[in-house]
XYZ file of C-alpha atoms in Angstrom:
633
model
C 0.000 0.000 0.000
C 1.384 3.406 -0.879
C 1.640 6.008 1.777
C -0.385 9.491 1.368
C -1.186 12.283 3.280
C -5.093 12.584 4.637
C -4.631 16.429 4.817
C -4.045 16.727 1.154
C -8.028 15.733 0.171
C -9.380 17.686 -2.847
C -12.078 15.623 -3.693
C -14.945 13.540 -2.288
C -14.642 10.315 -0.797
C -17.073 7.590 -1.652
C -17.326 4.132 -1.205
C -16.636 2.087 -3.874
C -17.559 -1.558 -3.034
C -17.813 -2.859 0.642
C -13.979 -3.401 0.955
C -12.435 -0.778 -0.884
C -12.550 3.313 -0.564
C -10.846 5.991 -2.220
C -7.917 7.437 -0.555
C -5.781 9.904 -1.643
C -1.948 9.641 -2.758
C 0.861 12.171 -2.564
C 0.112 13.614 -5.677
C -3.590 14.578 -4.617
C -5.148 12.186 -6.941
C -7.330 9.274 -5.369
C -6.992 5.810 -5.732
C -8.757 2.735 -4.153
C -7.058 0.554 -1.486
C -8.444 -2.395 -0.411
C -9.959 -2.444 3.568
C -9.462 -6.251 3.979
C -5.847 -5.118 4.060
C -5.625 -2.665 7.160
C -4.190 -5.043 9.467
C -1.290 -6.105 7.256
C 1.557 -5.806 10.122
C 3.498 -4.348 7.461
C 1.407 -1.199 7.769
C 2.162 -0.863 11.585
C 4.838 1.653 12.601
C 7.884 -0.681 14.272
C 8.964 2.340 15.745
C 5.533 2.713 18.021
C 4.626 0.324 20.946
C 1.318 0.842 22.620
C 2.067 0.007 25.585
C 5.187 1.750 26.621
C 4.951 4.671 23.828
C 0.917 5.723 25.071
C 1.487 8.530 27.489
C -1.211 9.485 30.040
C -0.991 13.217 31.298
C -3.577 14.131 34.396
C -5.004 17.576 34.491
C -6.650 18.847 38.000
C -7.374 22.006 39.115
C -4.179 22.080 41.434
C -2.245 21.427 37.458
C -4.689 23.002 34.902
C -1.917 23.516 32.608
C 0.766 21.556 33.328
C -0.191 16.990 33.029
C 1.861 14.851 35.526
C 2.564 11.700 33.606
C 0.624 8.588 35.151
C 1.125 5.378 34.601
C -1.649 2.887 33.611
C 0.366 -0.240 34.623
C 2.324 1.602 37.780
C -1.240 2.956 40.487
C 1.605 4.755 42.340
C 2.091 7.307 39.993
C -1.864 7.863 40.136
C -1.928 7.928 44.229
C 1.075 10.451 44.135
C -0.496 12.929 41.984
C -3.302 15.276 42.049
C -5.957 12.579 41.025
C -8.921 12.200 43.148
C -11.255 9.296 43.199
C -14.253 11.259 44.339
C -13.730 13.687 41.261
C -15.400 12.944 37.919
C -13.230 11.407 35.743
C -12.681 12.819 31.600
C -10.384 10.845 29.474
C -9.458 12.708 26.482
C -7.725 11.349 22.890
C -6.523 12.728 20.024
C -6.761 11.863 16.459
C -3.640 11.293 13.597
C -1.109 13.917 13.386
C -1.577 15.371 16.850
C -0.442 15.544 20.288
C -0.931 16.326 23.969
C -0.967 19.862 22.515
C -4.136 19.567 20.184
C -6.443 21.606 20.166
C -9.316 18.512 21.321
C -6.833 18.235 24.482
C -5.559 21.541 25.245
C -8.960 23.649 24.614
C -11.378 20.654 26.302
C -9.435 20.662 29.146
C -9.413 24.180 30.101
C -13.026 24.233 29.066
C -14.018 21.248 31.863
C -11.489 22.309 34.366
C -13.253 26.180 34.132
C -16.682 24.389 35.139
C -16.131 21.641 36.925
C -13.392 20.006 39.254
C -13.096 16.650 36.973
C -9.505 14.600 36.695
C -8.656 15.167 33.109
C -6.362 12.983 31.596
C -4.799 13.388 28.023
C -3.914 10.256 26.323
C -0.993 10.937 24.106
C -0.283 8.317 21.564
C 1.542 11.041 19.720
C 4.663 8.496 18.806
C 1.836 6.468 16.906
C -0.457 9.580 15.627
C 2.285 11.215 13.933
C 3.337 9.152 10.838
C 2.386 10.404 7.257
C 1.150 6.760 6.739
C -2.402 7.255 8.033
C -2.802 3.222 7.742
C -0.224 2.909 10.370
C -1.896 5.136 12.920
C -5.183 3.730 12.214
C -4.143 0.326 12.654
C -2.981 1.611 16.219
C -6.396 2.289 17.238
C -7.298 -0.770 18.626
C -3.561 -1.399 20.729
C -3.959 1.964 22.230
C -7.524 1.599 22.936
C -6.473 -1.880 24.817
C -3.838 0.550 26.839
C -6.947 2.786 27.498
C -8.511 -0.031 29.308
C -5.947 -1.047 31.480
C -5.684 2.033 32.910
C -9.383 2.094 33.726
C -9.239 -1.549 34.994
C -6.322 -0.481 37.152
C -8.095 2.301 38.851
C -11.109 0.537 39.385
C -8.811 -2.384 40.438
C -7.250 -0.401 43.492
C -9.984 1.661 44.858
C -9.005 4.879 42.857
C -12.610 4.487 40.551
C -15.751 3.333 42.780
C -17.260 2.460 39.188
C -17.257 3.867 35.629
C -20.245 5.531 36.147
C -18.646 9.024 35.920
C -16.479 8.423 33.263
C -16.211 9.660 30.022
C -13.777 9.455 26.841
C -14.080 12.232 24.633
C -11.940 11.249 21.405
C -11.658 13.175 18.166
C -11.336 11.905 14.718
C -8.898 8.559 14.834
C -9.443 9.166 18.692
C -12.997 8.663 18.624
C -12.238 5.045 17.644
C -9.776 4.677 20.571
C -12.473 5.507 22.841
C -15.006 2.677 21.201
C -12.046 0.356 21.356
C -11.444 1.187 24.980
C -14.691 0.837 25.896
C -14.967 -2.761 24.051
C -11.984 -3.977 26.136
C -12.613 -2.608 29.641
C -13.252 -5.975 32.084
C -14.505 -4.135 35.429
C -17.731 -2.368 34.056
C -18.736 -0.621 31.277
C -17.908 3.018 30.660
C -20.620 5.858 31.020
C -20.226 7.635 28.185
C -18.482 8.386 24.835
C -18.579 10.992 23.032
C -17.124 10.382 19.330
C -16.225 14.045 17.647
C -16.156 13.623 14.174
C -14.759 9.954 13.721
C -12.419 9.122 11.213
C -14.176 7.853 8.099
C -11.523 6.398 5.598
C -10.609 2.802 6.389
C -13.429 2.646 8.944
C -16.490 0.296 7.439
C -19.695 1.131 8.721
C -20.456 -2.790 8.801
C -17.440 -4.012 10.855
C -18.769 -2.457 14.292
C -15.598 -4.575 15.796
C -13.263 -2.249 14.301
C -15.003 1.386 15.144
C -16.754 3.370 17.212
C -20.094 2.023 17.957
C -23.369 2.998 20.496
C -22.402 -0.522 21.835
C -19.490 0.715 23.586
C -20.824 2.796 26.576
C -23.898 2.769 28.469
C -24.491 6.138 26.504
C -22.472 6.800 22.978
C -22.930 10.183 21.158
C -21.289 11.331 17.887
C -21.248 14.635 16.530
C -20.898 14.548 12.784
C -19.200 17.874 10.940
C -17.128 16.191 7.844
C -19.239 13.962 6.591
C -18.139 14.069 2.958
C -14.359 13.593 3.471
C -12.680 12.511 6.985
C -15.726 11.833 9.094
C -17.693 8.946 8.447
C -21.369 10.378 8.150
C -23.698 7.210 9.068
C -25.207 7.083 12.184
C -22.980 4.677 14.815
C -24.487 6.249 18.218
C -27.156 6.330 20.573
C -27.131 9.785 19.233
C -25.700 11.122 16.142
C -25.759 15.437 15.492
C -25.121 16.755 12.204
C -24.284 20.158 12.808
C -25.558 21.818 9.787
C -26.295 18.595 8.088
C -22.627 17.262 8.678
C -20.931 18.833 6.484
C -19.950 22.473 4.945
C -19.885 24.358 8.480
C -19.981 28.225 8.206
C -16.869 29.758 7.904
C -14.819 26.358 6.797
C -13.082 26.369 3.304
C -11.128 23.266 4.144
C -12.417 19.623 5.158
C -10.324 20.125 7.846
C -11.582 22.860 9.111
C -14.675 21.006 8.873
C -13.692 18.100 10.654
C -12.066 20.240 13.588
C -15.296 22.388 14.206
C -16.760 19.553 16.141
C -13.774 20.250 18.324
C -15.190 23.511 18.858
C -18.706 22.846 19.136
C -18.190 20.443 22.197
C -15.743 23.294 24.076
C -18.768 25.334 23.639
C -21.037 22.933 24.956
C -19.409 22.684 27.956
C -19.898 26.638 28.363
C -23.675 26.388 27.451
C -26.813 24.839 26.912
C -27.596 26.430 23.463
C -26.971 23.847 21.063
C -29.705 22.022 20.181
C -30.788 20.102 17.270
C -34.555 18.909 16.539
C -34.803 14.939 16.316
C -34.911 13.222 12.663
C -36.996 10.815 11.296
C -34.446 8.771 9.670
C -31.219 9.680 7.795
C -32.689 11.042 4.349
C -35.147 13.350 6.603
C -31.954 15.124 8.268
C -30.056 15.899 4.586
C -33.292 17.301 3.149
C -33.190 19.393 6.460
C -37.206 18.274 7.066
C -36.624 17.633 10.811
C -39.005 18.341 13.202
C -38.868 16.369 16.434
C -38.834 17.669 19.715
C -35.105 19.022 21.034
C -32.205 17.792 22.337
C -29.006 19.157 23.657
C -25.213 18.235 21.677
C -22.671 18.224 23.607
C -22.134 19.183 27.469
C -25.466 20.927 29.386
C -24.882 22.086 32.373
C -25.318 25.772 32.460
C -26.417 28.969 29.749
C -23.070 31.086 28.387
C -23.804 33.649 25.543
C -23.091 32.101 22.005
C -23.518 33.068 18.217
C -25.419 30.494 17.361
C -28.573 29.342 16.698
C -29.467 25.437 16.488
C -32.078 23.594 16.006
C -31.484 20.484 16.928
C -33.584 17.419 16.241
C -33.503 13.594 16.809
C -35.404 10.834 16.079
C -35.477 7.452 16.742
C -34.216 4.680 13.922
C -34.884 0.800 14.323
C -35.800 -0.170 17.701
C -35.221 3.449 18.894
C -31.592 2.391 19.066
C -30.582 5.135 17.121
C -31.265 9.427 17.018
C -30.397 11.368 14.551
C -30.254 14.881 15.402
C -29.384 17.909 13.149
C -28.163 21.317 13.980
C -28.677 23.794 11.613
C -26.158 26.802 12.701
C -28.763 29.617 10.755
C -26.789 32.720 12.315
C -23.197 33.339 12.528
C -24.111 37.247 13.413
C -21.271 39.393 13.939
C -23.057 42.026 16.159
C -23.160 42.881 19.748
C -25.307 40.332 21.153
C -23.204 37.928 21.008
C -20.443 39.562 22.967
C -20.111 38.406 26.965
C -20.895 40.994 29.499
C -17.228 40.408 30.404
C -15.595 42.445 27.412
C -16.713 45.931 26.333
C -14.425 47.193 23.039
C -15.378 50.822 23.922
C -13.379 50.411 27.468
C -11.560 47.008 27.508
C -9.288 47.942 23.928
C -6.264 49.578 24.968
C -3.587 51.456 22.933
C -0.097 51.430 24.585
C 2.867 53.358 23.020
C 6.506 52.330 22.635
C 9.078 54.723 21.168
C 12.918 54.778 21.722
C 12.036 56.716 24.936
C 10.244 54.015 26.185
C 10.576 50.988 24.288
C 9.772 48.428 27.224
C 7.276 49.981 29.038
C 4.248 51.259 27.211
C 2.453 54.517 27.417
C -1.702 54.197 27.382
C -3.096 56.655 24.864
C -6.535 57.049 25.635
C -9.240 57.100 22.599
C -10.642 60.729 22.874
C -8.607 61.990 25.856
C -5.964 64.349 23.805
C -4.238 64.998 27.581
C -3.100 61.386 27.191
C -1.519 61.876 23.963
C 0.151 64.904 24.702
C 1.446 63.365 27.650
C 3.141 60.533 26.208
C 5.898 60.162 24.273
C 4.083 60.073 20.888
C 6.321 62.505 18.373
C 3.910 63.494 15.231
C 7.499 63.443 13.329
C 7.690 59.812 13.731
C 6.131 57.011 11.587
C 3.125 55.482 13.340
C 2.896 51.457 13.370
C 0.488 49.583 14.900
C 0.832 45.697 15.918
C -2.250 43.541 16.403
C -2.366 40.277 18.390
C -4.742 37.321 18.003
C -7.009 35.115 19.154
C -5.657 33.628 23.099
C -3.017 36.838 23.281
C -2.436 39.631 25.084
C 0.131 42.738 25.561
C 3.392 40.281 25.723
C 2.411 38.254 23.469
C 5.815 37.147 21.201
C 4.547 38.790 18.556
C 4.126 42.319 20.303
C 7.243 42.389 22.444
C 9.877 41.091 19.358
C 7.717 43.055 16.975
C 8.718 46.157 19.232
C 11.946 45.746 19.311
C 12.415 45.075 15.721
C 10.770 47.962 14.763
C 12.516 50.642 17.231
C 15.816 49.024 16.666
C 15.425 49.662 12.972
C 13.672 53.298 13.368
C 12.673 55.610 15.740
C 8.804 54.815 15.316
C 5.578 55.343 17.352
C 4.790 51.781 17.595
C 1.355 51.460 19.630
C 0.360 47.889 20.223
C -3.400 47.251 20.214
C -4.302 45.188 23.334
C -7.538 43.441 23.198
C -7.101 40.643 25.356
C -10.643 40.837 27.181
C -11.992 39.542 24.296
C -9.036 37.633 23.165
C -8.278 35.472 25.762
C -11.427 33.272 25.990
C -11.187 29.480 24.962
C -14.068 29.970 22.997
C -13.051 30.788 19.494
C -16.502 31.592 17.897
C -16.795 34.223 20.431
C -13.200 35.576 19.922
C -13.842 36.058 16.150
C -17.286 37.566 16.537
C -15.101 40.794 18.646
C -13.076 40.958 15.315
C -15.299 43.875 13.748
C -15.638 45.701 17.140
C -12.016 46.051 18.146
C -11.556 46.842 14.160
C -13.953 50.032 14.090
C -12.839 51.076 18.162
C -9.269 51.258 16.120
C -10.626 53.166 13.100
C -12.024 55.333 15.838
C -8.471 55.697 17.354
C -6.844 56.644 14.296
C -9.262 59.275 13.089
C -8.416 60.067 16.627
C -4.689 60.852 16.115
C -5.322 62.275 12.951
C -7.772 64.900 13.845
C -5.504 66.194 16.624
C -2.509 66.230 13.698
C -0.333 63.399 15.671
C -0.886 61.040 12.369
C 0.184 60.885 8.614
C -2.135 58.246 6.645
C 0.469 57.954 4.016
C 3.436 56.584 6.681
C 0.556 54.484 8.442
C 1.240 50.928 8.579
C -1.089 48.350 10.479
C 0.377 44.722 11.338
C -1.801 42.370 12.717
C -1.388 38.152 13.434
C -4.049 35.769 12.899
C -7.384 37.117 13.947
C -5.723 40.495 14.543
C -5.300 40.596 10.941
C -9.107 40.981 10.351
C -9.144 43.520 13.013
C -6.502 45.646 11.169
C -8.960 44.857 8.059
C -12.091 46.372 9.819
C -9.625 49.176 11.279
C -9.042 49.957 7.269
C -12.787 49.248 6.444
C -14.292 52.230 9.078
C -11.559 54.903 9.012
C -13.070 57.989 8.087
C -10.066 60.895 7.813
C -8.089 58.962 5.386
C -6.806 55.939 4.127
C -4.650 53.506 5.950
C -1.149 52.823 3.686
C -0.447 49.529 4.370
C -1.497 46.787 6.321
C 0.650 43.383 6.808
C -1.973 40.201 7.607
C 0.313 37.893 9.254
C -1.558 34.387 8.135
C -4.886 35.375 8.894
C -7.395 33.446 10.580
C -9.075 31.207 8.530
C -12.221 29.520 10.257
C -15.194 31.600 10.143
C -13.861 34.074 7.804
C -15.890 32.846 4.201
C -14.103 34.072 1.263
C -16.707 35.214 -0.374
C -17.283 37.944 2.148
C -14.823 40.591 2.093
C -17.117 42.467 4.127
C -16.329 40.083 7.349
C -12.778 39.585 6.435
C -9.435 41.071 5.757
C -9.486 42.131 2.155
C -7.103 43.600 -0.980
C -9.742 46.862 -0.856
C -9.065 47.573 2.989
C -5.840 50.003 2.620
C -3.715 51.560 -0.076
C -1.715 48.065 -0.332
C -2.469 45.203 1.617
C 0.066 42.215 1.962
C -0.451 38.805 3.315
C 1.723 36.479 4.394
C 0.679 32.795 4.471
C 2.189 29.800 6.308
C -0.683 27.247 7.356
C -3.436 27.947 4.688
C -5.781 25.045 4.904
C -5.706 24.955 8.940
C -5.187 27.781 10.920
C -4.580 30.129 8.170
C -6.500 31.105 4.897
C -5.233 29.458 2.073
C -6.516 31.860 -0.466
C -5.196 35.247 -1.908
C -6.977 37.850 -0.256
C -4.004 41.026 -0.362
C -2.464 42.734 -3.198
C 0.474 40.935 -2.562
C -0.021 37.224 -1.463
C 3.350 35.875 -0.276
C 3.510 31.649 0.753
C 6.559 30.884 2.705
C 7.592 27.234 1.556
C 3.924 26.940 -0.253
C 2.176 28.926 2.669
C 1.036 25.564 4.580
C 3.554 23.591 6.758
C 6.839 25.392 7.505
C 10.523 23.710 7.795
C 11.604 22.808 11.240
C 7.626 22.601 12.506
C 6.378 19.637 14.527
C 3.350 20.795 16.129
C 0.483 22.980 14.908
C 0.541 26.387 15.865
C 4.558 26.353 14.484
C 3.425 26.877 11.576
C 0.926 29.624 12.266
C 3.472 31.371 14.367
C 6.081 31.368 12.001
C 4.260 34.118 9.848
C 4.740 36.851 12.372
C 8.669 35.768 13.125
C 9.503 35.740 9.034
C 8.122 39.278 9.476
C 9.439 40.289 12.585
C 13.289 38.894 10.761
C 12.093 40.919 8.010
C 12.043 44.630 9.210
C 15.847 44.926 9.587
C 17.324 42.343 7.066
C 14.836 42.946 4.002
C 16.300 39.567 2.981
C 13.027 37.614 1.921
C 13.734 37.189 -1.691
C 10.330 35.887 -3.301
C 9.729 34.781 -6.935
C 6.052 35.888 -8.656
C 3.714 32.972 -9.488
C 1.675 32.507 -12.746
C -1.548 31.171 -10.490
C -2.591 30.584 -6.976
C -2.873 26.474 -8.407
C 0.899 26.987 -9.670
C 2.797 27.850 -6.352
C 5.955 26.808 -5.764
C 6.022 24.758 -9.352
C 6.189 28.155 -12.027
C 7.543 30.938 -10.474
C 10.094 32.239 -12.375
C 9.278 35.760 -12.147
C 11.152 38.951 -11.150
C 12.176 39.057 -7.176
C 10.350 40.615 -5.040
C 11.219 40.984 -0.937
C 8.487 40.006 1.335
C 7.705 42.157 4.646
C 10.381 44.576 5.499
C 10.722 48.238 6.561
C 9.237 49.811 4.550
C 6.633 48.196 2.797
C 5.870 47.653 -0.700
C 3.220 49.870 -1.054
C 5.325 52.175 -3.640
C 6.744 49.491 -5.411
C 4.067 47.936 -7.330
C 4.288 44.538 -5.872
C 1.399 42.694 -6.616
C 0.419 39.051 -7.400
C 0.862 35.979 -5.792
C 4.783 34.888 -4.778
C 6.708 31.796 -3.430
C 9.789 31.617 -1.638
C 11.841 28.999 0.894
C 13.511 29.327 3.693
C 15.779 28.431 6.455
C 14.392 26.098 8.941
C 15.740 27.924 12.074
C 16.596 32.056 12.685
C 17.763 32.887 10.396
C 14.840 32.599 8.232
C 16.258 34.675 5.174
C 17.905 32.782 2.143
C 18.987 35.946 0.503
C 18.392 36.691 -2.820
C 17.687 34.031 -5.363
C 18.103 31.613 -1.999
C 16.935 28.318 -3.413
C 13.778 29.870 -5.143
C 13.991 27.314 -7.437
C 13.911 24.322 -4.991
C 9.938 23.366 -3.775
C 9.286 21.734 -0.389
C 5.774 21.191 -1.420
C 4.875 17.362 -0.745
């Protein structure tokens, strides 16, 4: 069997016969393998072994961020941590190509351990999840679902669980099969619930109920279904089965795998309220012709009301023997507005401007919108070039990005560099929430500048905006709902992709928001967006994994340092590509620098470009580098 890459799916999986699928190959086309095959040993990693490579980390209260490594064969290392038998217990797995730091373990944690004192404990078969051959990991499944059990069994074993009755697995994608395979191995009772987000589809057959996930393996089993068409497998397996808007295409997603991670999200927002609800289906063909109309039920965690952005209907409905519901969730409004904001964060009063110059360039200054005394005050000289840094989503003030972008920036000119702190409304583990605060924070900055400028403390043609990830769109909606002028330039440091459509520049950073706009991509397809949205478009290595990057947000964060390298060395020599389809293959044309100090707003740069580089500081390859060298797969 060849090996290919899962993450490189560009069209529709089907099923072809009852043992074969299509999978995809290396070269993104899709060819059948055969199923009866999956457990050739051949296909098994050598270098992973279940049972000493499967790493449990426990998460309490007294360690919310920090796991102390249990064993499940040594009960010791359980009674000398911070486990507690009379806690709840939440066991938590990840799917292929992930780790202890996923976003399923490091968001669903903080999320459970904010509302209720549970023992949370990580199972990291990371050794196993991370090989390109997705046959290997999946034929781990079972092995590390057998480790699963022992643990359990052990626990129960020696007094440290009374029963499983408060026990749950929560597993995502590959994960959620772990879980079923835990819970068909367990000997000392059978486990309270599982909830399966998303399971893996491809070599999983529907029929072969040994071998997946199935409503068989808990006293309660619910699966929440957001990728049907590609990585999830979109029958019903559970006691309950939610298709959030039908399963597949959620709001916001380009990619299937931002599909397939949104049921990630939904459950962390479960846990923080009661709102999502589906209405119960008659069967299966009832739910994709969205003609539910059951009575509701709640996805997900329900313990108490949080504010959220979305509205569900939810719906189930019994299948044969009532073994089955099938419950869909139509999300109908994404709205952008106010009411979905917590009472917690106010953008009028909770965004806050601080100033760095080579006066102060450690300790900012707070500029205060509409209170010219402030401004005055500070250390703001109207001689200086004004640049203003934006941090994302989970960020604050010292974020990296803000505190090296700083220093960059002063050591290369004597700039008013203000850095835009909205971490009220940042730092919430609830992404849909932190992306609906995007436009807010954007205009309250529009308002800012127009601020500067009408007290003559701000030139709009040496303005330059900078903003990471979701503070990218906020720079876009700064550029959007200025009134005096119009901003220069503004540098999207690979902007946020979920929830941002494409085909709403309106909600988005876009090419129209600023006299030049570039972009710099390096995890389109996952964190990032993938498509050109600036007047420049630059992709770093083909703008989705980066050199030197093992786990996720790497590659997100490498965006801001290729920038921050940028503004003194200038040294980012990129090539110009024919088409978006043709990076990294045809581009031969003239070179171009990306980033730098100053921009490229006066020098006509424009299109989409490619260029590689170093795998550790320093980025830069110089000119002509290896431009002519692609580390696409």
């Amino acid at each position: 069997m060849k090996i290919f890459l899962l993450s490189a799916i560009c069209v529709i999986l089907v099923a072809a016969s009852p043992s074969n699928r299509n999978l995809p190959q290396f070269d993104d086309k899709v060819e059948l393998q055969d199923q009866n095959n999956v457990n050739d040993e051949q296909e098994i990693s050598p270098m992973f072994n279940a049972a000493t490579d499967t790493r449990f980390l426990l998460f309490t209260r007294f360690n919310p961020t920090i796991g102390q490594v249990v064993s499940a064969f040594d009960m010791s290392t359980i009674q000398e941590s911070n486990y507690s038998p009379a806690r709840p217990t939440r066991v938590l797995i990840h799917g292929w190509q992930s780790n202890a730091d996923s976003n399923v373990n490091v968001l669903t944690t903080a999320g459970y351990l904010r509302n209720y004192d549970v023992n949370v404990i990580v199972v990291d078969w990371s050794i196993g999840a991370n090989n390109i051959n997705y046959i290997a990991s999946r034929n781990q499944v079972n092995n590390v679902g057998a480790v699963i059990a022992v643990l359990l069994d052990n626990l129960q074993s020696n007094g440290l669980m009374a029963d499983f009755s408060r026990l749950s697995l929560i597993g995502h994608s590959l994960g959620a099969h772990i879980a079923g395979a835990a819970g068909k191995r367990v000997l000392n009772g059978r486990i309270n619930t599982i909830i399966g987000l998303d399971p893996a589809g491809p070599l999983f057959s529907v029929g072969d109920v040994a071998n997946r996930l199935d409503g068989s393996d808990a006293a309660y089993v619910e699966a929440i279904h957001t990728d049907i068409v590609q990585l999830g497998i979109g029958d019903p397996i559970a006691d309950t089965d939610f298709y959030p808007n039908g399963g597949t295409g959620m709001p916001g997603c380009l990619t299937a795998i931002c599909d397939h991670d949104m049921a990630i999200h939904y459950f962390v927002e479960s846990l923080n309220s009661d709102r999502l609800w589906g209405r119960r289906c008659a069967n299966l063909n009832e739910m994709t012709s969205d003609r539910c109309s059951g009575f509701g039920a709640s996805m997900g965690g329900n313990y108490f009301s949080s504010a959220t952005t979305m509205r569900l209907n939810v719906n189930i409905i019994p299948t044969q023997g009532n073994s089955n519901q099938i419950t869909s969730i139509d999300f109908e409004s994404l709205e952008i507005e106010g009411k979905l904001f917590r009472p917690l964060f106010n953008p009028t009063v909770d965004v806050k401007f601080l100033l760095f110059t080579r006066r102060n360039p450690f300790v900012g200054q707070r500029i205060i919108l509409g209170d010219i005394r402030s401004l005055f005050e500070s250390n703001f000289n109207i001689s200086n070039p004004t640049r203003f840094l934006i941090h994302g989503w989970g960020s604050d003030l010292n974020s990296f990005f803000n505190i090296e972008g700083t220093e960059a920036y002063l050591r290369n000119n004597d700039f008013n560099v203000i850095v835009v702190d909205w971490s009220r409304g940042a730092q919430t583990i609830n992404y849909v929430q932190a992306r609906n605060r995007v436009g807010p924070v954007g205009r309250i900055l529009a308002n800012f500048i127009d601020f500067l400028h009408d007290n003559e403390a701000l030139n709009f043609e040496e303005l330059t905006v900078v903003g990471f990830s979701l503070g990218a769109h906020v720079a876009g909606f700064a550029g959007k709902n200025v009134n005096r002028g119009r901003i220069n330039t503004i540098i999207g440091l690979d902007p946020a992709g979920p929830l941002f459509p494409i085909r709403n520049p309106s909600e988005r950073l876009n090419a129209t928001d600023a006299e030049y706009v570039e972009i710099i991509h390096t995890n389109s397809r996952m964190t990032g967006i993938g498509f050109p949205i600036g007047d420049a478009d630059f992709y770093p290595n083909g703008g989705m994994t980066q050199p030197g990057c093992v786990r996720h947000f790497c590659h997100h964060d490498r965006a801001p340092l290729f920038f921050i390298e940028s503004i003194n060395s200038n040294n980012f020599f990129a090539r110009a590509c024919l088409s978006f389809s043709n990076i990294g293959r045809d581009c031969i044309g003239e070179e171009v620098t990306m980033g730098g100090e100053p921009s490229n707003s006066k020098n006509s740069v424009r299109g989409i470009f490619y260029l590689t580089t170093n795998r550790r500081p320093p980025f830069a390859q110089g000119p002509r580098g290896r431009q002519s060298t692609s580390n696409l797969p």
